Short mmCIF file of C-alpha atoms and ligand atoms in Angstrom, two decimals:
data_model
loop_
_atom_site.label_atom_id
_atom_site.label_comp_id
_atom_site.label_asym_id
_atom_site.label_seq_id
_atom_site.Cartn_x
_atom_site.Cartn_y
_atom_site.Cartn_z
CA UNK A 1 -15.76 -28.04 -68.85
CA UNK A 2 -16.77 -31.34 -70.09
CA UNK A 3 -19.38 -33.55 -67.77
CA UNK A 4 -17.83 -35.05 -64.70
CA UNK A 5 -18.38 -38.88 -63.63
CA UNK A 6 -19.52 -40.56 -60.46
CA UNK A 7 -18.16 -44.13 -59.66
CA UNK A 8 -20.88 -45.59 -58.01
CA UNK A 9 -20.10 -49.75 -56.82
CA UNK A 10 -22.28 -51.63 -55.11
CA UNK A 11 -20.31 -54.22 -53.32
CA UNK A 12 -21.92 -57.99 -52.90
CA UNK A 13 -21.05 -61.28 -52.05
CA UNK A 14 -21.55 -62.90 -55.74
CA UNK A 15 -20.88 -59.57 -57.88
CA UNK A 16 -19.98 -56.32 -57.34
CA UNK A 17 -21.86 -53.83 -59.47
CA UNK A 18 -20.48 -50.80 -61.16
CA UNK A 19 -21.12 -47.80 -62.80
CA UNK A 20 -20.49 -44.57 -64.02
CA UNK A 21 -23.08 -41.90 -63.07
CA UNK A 22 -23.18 -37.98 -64.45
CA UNK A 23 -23.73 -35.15 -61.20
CA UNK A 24 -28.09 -35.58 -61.85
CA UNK A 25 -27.90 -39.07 -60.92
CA UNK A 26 -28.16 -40.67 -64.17
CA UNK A 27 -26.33 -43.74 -65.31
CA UNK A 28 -24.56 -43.28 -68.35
CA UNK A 29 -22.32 -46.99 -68.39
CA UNK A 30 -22.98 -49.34 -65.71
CA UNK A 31 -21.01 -53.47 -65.72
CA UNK A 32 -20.39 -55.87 -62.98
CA UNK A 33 -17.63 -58.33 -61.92
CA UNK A 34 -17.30 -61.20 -60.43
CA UNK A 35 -16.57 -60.96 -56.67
CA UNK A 36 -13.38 -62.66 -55.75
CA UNK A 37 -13.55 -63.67 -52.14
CA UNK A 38 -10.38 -66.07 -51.91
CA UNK A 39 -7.55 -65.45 -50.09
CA UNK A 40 -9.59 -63.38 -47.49
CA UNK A 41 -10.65 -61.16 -50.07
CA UNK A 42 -7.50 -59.43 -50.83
CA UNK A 43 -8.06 -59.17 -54.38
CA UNK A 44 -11.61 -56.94 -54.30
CA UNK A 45 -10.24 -53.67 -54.29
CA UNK A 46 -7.43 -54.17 -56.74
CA UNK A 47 -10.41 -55.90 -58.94
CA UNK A 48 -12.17 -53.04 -58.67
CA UNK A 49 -9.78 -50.41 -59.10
CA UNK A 50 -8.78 -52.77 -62.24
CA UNK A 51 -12.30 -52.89 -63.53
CA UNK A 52 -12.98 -49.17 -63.46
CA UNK A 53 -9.25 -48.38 -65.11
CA UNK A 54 -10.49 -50.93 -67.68
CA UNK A 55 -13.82 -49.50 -68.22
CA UNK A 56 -12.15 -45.77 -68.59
CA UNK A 57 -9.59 -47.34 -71.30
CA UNK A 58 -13.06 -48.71 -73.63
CA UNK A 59 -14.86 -45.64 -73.34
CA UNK A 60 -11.65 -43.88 -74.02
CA UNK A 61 -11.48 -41.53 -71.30
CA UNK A 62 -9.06 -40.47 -68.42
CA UNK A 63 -9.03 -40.85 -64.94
CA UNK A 64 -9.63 -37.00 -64.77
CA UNK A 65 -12.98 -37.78 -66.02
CA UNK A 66 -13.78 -39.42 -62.54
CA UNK A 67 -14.33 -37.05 -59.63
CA UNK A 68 -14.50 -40.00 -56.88
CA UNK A 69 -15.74 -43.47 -55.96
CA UNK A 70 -18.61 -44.02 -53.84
CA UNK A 71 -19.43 -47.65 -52.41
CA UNK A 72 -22.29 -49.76 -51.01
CA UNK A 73 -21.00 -52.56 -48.75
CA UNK A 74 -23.06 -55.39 -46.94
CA UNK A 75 -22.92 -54.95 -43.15
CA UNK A 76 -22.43 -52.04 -40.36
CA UNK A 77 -19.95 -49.52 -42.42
CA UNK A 78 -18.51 -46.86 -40.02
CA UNK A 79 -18.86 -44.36 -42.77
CA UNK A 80 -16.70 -41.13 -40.95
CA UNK A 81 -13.64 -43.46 -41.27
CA UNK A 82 -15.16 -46.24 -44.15
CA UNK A 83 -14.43 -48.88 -42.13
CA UNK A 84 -16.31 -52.42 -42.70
CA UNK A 85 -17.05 -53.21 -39.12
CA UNK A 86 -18.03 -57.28 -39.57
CA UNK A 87 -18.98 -58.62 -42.73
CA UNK A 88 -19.35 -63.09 -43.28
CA UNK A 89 -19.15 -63.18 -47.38
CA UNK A 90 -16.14 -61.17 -48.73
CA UNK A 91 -13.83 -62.96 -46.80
CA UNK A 92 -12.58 -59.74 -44.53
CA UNK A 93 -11.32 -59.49 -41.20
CA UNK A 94 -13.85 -57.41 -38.70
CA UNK A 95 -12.79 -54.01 -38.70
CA UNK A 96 -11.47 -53.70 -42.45
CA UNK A 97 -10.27 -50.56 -43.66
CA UNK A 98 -12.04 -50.76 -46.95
CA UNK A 99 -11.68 -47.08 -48.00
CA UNK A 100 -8.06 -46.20 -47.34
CA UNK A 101 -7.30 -49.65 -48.90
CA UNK A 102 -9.58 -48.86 -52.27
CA UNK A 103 -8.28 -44.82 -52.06
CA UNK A 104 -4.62 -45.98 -52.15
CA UNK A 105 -4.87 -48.50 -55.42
CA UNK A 106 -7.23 -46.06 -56.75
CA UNK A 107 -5.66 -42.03 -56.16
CA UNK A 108 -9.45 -40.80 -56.22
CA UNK A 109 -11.56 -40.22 -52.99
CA UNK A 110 -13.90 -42.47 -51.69
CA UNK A 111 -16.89 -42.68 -49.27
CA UNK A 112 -18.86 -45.98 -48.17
CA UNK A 113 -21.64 -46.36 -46.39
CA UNK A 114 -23.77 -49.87 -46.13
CA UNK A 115 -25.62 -50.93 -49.19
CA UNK A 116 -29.38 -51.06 -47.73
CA UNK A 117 -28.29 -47.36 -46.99
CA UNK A 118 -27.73 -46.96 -50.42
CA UNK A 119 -30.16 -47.89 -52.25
CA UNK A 120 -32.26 -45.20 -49.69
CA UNK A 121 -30.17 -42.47 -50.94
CA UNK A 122 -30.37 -43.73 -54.64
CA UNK A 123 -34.11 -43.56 -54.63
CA UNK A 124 -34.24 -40.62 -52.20
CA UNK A 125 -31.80 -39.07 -54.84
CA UNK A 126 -33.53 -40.25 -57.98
CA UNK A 127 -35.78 -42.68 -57.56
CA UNK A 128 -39.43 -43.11 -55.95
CA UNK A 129 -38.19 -40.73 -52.99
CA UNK A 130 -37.01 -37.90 -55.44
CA UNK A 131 -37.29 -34.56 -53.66
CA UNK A 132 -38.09 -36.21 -50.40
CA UNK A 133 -35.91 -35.20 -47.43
CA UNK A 134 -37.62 -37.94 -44.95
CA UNK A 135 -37.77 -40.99 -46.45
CA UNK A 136 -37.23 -44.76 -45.29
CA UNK A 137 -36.83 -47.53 -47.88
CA UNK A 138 -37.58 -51.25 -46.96
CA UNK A 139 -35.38 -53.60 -49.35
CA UNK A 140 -37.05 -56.74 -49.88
CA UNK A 141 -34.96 -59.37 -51.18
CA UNK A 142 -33.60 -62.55 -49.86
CA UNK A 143 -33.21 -60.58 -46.48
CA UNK A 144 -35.01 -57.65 -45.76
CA UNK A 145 -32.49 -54.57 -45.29
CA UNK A 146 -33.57 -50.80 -44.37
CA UNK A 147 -32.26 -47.26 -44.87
CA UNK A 148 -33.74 -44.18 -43.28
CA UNK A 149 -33.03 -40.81 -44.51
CA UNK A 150 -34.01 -37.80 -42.10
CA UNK A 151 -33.97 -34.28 -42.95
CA UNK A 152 -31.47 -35.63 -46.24
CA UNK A 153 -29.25 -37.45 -44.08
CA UNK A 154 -29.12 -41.14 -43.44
CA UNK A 155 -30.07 -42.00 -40.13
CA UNK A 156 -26.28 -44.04 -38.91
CA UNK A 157 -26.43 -44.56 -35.25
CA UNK A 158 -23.79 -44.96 -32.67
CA UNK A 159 -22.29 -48.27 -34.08
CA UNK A 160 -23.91 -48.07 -38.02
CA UNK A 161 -26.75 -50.04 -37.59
CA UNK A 162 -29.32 -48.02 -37.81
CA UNK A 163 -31.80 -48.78 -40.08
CA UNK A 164 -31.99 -52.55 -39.65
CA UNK A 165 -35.24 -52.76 -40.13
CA UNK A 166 -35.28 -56.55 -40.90
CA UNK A 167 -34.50 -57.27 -37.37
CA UNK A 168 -37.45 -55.78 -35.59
CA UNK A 169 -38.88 -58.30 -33.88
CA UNK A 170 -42.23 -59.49 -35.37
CA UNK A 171 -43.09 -62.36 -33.04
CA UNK A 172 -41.48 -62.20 -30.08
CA UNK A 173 -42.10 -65.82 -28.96
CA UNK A 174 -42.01 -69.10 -31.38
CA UNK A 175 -40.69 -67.11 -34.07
CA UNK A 176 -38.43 -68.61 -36.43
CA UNK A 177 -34.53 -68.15 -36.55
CA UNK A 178 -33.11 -65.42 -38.50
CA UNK A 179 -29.57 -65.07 -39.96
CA UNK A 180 -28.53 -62.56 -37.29
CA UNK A 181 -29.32 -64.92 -34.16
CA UNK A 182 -32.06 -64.08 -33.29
CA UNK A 183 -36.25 -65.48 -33.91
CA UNK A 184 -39.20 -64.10 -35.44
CA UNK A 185 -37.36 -61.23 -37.35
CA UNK A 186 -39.61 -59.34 -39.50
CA UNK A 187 -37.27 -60.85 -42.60
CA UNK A 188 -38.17 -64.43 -41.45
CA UNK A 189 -41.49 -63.14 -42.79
CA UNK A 190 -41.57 -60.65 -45.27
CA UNK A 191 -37.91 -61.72 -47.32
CA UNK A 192 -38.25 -64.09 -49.92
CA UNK A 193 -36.82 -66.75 -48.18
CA UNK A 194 -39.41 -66.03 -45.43
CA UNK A 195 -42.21 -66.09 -48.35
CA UNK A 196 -40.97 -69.56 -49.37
CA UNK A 197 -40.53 -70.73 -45.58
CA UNK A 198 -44.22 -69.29 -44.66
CA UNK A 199 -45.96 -71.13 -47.60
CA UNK A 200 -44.23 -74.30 -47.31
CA UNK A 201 -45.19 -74.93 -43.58
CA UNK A 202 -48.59 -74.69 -44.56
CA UNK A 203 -48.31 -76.92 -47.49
CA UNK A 204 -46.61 -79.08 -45.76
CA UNK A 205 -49.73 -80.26 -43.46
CA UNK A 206 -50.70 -81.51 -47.01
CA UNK A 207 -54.50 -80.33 -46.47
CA UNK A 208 -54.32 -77.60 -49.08
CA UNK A 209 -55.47 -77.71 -52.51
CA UNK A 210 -55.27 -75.31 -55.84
CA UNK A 211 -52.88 -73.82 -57.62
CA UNK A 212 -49.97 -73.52 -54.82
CA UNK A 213 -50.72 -77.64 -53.43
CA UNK A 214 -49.79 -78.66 -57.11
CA UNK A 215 -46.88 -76.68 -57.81
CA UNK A 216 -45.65 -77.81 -54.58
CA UNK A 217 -46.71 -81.44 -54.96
CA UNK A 218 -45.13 -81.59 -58.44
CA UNK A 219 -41.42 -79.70 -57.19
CA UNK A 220 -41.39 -80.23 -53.87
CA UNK A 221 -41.17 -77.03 -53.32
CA UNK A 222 -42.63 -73.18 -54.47
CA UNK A 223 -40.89 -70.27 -54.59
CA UNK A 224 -42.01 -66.59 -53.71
CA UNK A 225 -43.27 -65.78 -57.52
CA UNK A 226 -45.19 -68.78 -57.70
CA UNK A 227 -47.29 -67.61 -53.92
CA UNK A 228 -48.00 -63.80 -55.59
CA UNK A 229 -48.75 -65.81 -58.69
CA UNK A 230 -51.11 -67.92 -57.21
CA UNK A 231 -52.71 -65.19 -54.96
CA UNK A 232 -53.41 -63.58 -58.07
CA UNK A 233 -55.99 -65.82 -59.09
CA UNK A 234 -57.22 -66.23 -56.00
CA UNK A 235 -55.06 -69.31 -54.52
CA UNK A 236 -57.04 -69.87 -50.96
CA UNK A 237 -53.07 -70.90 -49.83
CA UNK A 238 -51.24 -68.27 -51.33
CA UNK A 239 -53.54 -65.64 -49.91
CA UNK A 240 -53.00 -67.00 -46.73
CA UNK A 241 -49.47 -66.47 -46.90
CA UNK A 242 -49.62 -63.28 -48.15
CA UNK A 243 -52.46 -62.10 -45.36
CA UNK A 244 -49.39 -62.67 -42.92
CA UNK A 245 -46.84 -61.50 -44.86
CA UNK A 246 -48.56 -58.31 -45.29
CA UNK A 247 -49.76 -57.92 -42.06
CA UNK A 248 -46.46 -58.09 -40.37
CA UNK A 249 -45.13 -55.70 -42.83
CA UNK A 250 -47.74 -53.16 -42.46
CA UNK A 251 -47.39 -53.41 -38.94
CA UNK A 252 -43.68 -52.98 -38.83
CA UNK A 253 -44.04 -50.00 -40.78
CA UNK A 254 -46.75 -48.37 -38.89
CA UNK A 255 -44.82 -48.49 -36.08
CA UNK A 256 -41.57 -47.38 -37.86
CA UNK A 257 -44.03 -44.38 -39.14
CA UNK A 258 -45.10 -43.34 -35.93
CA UNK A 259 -42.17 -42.64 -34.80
CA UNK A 260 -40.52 -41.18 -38.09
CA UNK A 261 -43.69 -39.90 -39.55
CA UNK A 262 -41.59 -39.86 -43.11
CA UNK A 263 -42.43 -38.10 -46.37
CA UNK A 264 -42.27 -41.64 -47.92
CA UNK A 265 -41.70 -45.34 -47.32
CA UNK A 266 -40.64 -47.18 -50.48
CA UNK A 267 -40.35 -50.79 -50.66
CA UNK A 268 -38.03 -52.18 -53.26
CA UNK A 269 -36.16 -55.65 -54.26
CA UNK A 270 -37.72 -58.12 -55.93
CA UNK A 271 -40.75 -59.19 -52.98
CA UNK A 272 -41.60 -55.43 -54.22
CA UNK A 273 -42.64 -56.56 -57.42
CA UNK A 274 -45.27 -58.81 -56.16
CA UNK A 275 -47.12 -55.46 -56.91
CA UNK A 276 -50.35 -54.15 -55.79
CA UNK A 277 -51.37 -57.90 -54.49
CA UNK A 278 -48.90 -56.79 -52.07
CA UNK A 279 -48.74 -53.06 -51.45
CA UNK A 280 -52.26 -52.65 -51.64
CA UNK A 281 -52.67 -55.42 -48.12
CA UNK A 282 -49.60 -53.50 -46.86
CA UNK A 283 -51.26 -49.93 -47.07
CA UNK A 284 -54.55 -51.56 -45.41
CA UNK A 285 -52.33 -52.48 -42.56
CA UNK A 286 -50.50 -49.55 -42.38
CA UNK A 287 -53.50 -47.28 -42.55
CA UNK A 288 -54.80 -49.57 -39.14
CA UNK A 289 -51.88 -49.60 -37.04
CA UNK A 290 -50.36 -46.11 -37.88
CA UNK A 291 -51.03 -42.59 -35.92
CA UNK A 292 -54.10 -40.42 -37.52
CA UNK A 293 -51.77 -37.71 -38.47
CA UNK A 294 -49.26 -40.15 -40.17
CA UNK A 295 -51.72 -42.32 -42.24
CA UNK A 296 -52.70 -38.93 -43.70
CA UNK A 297 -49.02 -38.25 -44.55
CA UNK A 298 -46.72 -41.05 -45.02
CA UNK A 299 -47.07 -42.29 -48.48
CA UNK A 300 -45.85 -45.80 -49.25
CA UNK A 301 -45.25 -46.31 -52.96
CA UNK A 302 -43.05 -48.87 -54.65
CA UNK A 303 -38.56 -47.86 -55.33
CA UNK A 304 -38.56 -47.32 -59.28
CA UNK A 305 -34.62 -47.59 -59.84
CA UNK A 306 -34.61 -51.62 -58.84
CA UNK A 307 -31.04 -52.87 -58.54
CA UNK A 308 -29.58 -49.76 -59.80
CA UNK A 309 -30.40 -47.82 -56.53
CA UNK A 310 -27.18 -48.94 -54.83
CA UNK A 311 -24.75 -47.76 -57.23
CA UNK A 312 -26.73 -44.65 -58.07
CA UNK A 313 -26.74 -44.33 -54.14
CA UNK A 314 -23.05 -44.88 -53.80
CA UNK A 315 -22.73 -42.61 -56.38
CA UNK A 316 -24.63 -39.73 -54.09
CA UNK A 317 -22.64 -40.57 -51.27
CA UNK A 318 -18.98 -39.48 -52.91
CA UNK A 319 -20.98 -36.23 -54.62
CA UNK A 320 -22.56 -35.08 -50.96
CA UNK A 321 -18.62 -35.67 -49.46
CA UNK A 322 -17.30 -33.15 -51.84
CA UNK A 323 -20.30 -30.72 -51.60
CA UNK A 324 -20.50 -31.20 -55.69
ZN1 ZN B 401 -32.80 -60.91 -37.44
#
């Protein structure tokens, strides 16, 4: 029998990523499309169904080649019945049935499950977390997101939101607003956005100088590169910011290892590749704040799969559904 395909789609507000994955995990075409959110997103599953047809067609193969469709979604996913609880960018109604919808264009199976969760089960699967069976992955990005796997299953909670790790409170008074309603979220701090936010407060007092000041007094503005850049070389500003972005996160993941006590917590999206200017302040935090027995345990290391771990993720989900 010739090698079986994974669909693997990792469903976003801008583009939806796709591709086609082999039963180890391993990408062998991936593409994206735009994400069409007019019209209260009525096109996205015909797009996709479209896209992959499409994609099949090129590579010359058949639909027989596909064994199912497994999907990443921003929001709470209620993944027994793939339901899209509340989601603000794709245009959907609360409570949209997203995988009867995409399993009646498409005549395949398919299993969803929330994005962040994802790209836990894409490392876990193939990625820094390979072979781990307790694992928790932080996604830094332009919000922070969170999946944790225990015992090889994600962790979904009564009402899917399990996981949301950007929302543990960080400051519980004075803290600034996050996108979910509440203040001092730990991704008002350790997202890019809250990278950007933290070192522009303190440059806007205007008594900084070096590297960071001039950046800032030349655009008006830095972004998160341009603070890891400038800790780098020893930016008295930057490392400011990144003391308190690293303290929070170590912190918040002390406490999240204390209670899991995980094989491995793997930070990923692009605040990850700050690299060991970051991770090496987070694991001095960590080792202060967590229990004896799990800083001697719990490793923290970097995700290696980037922005393929949703779809390779997605992918796992559909392969674990049909016990492949
Ligand atoms: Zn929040």
């Amino acid at each position: 029998m010739s090698e079986k395909w994974i669909t693997g789609v990792d469903l976003g507000g801008t583009t939806i990523k796709l591709a086609f994955i082999n039963l180890n995990g391993e990408i062998v075409e991936k593409w994206e499309i735009a994400t069409d959110n007019s019209d209260m997103g009525k096109n996205i599953t015909t797009d996709i169904a479209k896209a992959i047809e499409d994609k099949l067609a090129d590579l010359k193969q058949d639909k027989s080649k596909l064994v199912g469709i497994g999907m990443g979604a921003p929001g709470p996913v209620d993944y027994e019945t793939g339901v899209i609880l509340n989601v603000v960018n794709l245009g959907w109604e609360d409570n949209f049935p997203l995988q009867a919808q995409l399993q009646e264009v498409i005549s395949l199976p398919v299993a969803i499950e929330n994005d962040a969760n994802c790209a836990a089960l894409g490392e876990m699967w193939n990625g820094a977390g390979k072979g781990a069976k307790d694992l928790v992955c932080v996604t830094l990005g332009t919000g922070v997101g969170g999946g944790v796997i225990a015992n090889g299953n994600i962790v979904q909670g009564i009402n899917g939101a399990a996981g949301e790790i950007g929302h543990i409170t960080s400051i519980p008074v004075g803290g600034a607003p996050c996108n979910c309603g509440k203040t001092g979220c730990l991704e008002t701090i350790a997202s890019a956005t809250g990278i950007v936010r933290i070192a522009g407060k303190q440059l806007a007092e205007g008594q900084a100088t070096g590297e960071l000041a001039e950046i800032f007094a030349k655009n008006g503005k830095v972004t998160a590169k341009d603070v890891f850049d400038a800790a780098r070389i020893g930016d008295e500003t930057a490392k400011k910011v990144m003391d308190e972005v690293s303290f929070h996160l170590g912190f918040a993941l002390a406490n999240i290892g204390n209670t899991l006590n995980p094989q491995k917590i793997v930070l990923g999206g692009g605040v990850s590749r700050a690299g060991d200017i970051l991770i090496n302040a987070v694991k001095e935090n960590f080792a202060k704040y967590a229990f004896s027995a799990v800083r001697d345990s719990t490793e923290i290391s970097v995700a290696t799969l980037g922005n393929d771990a949703g779809v390779i993720g997605a992918a796992w989900l559909i392969k674990n559904k049909l016990n492949l």
